[in-house]
CSV table of C-alpha atoms in Angstrom, one decimal:
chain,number,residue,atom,x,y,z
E,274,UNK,CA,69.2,68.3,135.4
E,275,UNK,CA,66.4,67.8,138.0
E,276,UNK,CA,63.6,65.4,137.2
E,277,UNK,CA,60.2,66.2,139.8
E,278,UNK,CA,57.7,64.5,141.5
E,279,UNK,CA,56.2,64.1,138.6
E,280,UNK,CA,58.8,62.8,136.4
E,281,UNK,CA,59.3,66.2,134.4
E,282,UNK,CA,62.9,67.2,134.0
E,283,UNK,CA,63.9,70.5,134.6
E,284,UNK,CA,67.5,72.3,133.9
E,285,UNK,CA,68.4,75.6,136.2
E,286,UNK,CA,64.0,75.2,137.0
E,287,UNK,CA,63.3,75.1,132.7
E,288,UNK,CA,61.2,72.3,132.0
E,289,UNK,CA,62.2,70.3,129.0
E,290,UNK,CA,59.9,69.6,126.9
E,291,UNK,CA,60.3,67.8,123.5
E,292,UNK,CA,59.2,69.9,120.4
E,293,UNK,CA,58.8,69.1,116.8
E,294,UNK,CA,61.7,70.1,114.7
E,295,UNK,CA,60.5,71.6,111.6
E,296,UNK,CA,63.0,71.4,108.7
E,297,UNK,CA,61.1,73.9,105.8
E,298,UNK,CA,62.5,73.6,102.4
E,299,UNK,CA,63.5,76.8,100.7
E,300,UNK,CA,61.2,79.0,98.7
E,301,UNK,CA,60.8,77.9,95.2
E,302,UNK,CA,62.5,80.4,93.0
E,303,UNK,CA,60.1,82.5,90.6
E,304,UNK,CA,62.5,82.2,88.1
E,305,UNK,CA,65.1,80.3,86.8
E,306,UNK,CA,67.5,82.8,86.8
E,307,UNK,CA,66.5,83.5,90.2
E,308,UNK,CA,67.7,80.2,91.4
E,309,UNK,CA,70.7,80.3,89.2
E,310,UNK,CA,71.6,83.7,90.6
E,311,UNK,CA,71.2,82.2,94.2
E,312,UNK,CA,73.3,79.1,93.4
E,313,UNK,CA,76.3,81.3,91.6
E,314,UNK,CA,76.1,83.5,95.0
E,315,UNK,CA,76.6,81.2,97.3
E,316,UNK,CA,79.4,79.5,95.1
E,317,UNK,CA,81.0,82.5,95.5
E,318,UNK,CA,80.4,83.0,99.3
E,319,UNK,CA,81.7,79.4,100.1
E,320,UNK,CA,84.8,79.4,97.8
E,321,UNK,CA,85.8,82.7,99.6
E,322,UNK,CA,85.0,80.9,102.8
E,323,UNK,CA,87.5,78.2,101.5
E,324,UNK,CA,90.3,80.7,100.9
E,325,UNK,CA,90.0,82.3,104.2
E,326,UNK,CA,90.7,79.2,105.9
E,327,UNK,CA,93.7,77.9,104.0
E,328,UNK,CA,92.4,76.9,100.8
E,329,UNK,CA,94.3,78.6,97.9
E,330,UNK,CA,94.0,78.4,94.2
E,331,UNK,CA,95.1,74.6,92.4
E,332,UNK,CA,94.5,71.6,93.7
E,333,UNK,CA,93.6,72.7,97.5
E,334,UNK,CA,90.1,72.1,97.3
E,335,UNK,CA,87.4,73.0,95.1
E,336,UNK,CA,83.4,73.3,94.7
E,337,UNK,CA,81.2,73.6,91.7
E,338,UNK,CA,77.1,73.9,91.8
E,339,UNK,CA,75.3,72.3,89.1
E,340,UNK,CA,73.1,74.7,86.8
E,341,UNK,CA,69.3,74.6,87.6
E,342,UNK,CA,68.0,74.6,84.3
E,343,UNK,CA,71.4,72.9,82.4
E,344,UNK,CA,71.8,69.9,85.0
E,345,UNK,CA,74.1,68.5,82.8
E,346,UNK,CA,76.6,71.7,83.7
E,347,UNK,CA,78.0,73.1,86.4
E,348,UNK,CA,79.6,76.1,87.5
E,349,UNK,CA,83.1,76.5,88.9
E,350,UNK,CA,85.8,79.0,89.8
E,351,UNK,CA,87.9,80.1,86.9
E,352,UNK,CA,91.6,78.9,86.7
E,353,UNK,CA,94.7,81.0,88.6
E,354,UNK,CA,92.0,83.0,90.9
E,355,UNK,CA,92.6,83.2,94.0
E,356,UNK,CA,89.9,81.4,96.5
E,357,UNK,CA,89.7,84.6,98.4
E,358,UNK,CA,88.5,87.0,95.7
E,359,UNK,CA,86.1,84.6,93.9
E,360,UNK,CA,83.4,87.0,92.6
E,361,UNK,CA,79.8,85.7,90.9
E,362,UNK,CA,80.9,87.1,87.7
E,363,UNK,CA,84.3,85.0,87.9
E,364,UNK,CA,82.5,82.0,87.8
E,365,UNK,CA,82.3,79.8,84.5
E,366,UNK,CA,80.1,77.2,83.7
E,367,UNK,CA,81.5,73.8,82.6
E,368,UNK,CA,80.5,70.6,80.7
E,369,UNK,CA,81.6,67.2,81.2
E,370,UNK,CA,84.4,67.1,78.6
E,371,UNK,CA,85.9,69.9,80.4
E,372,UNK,CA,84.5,72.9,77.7
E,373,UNK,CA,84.3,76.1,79.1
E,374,UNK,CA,80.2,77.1,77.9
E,375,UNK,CA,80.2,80.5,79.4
E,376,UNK,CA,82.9,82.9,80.4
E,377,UNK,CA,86.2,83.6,79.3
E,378,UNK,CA,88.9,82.1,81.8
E,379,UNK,CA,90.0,78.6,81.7
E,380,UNK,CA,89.0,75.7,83.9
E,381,UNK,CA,91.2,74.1,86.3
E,382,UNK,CA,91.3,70.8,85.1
E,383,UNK,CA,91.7,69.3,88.7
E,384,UNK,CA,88.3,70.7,89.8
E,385,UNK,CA,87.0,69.5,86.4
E,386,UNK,CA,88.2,66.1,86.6
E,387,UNK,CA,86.8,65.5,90.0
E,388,UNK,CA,83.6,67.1,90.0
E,389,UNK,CA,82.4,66.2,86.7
E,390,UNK,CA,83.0,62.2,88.0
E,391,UNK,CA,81.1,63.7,91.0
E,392,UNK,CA,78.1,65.2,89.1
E,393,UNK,CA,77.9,61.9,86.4
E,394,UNK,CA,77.6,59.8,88.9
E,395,UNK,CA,75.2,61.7,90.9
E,396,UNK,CA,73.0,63.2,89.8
E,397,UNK,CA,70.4,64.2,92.4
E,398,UNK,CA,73.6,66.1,93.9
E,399,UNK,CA,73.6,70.1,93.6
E,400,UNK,CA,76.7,71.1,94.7
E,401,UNK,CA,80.3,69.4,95.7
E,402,UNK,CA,83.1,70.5,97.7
């Protein structure tokens, strides 16, 4: 770094100049379905992220997403899928008590203990991992 005359520093003869970082929020969803769709597909994405890097299936790490229009539930991967293949429509959504709402598969009761103590006692939280 090189700083002129004039007191403006320069790198390889760029002047630095602060700027304003903008941090936008997302795009409010037209739909609730929208944003649910949104939240189940990066679920998906980020559980098959897990699995790439080491992460299996049990009690190697999990994430859930609460609901958008049922805060009170949240959705989670299935029980004895692997991380790696974790599809949207694997996912099942889950209740505090541990009751499968929607879908068919069972819940792994680790990610269910933990997360539901997660999203009780936090509830401006979306999503835990």
């Amino acid at each position: 770094m090189t700083v002129t005359d004039s007191g403006i520093r320069t790198i390889d003869g760029i002047e630095l100049t602060p700027k304003a970082v903008s941090l936008e929020l997302p795009t409010p969803f037209a739909t609730v379905e929208d944003e649910r769709l949104h939240r189940k597909q990066k679920l998906a994405a980020a559980l098959r992220i897990f699995g790439r890097v080491g992460f299996g299936e049990g009690v190697a790490g999990h994430i859930t997403v609460r609901d958008p229009e049922f805060p009170e539930l949240f959705w989670v991967n299935p029980f004895a899928v692997s991380f790696r293949h974790i599809r949207v429509s694997d996912l099942i959504l889950v209740d505090h008590h541990g009751d499968v709402v929607y879908g068919t598969r069972p819940v792994n009761r680790a990610a269910f203990v933990i997360h539901s103590a997660v999203h009780q006692a936090r509830p401006d939280v979306v999503a835990a991992a």
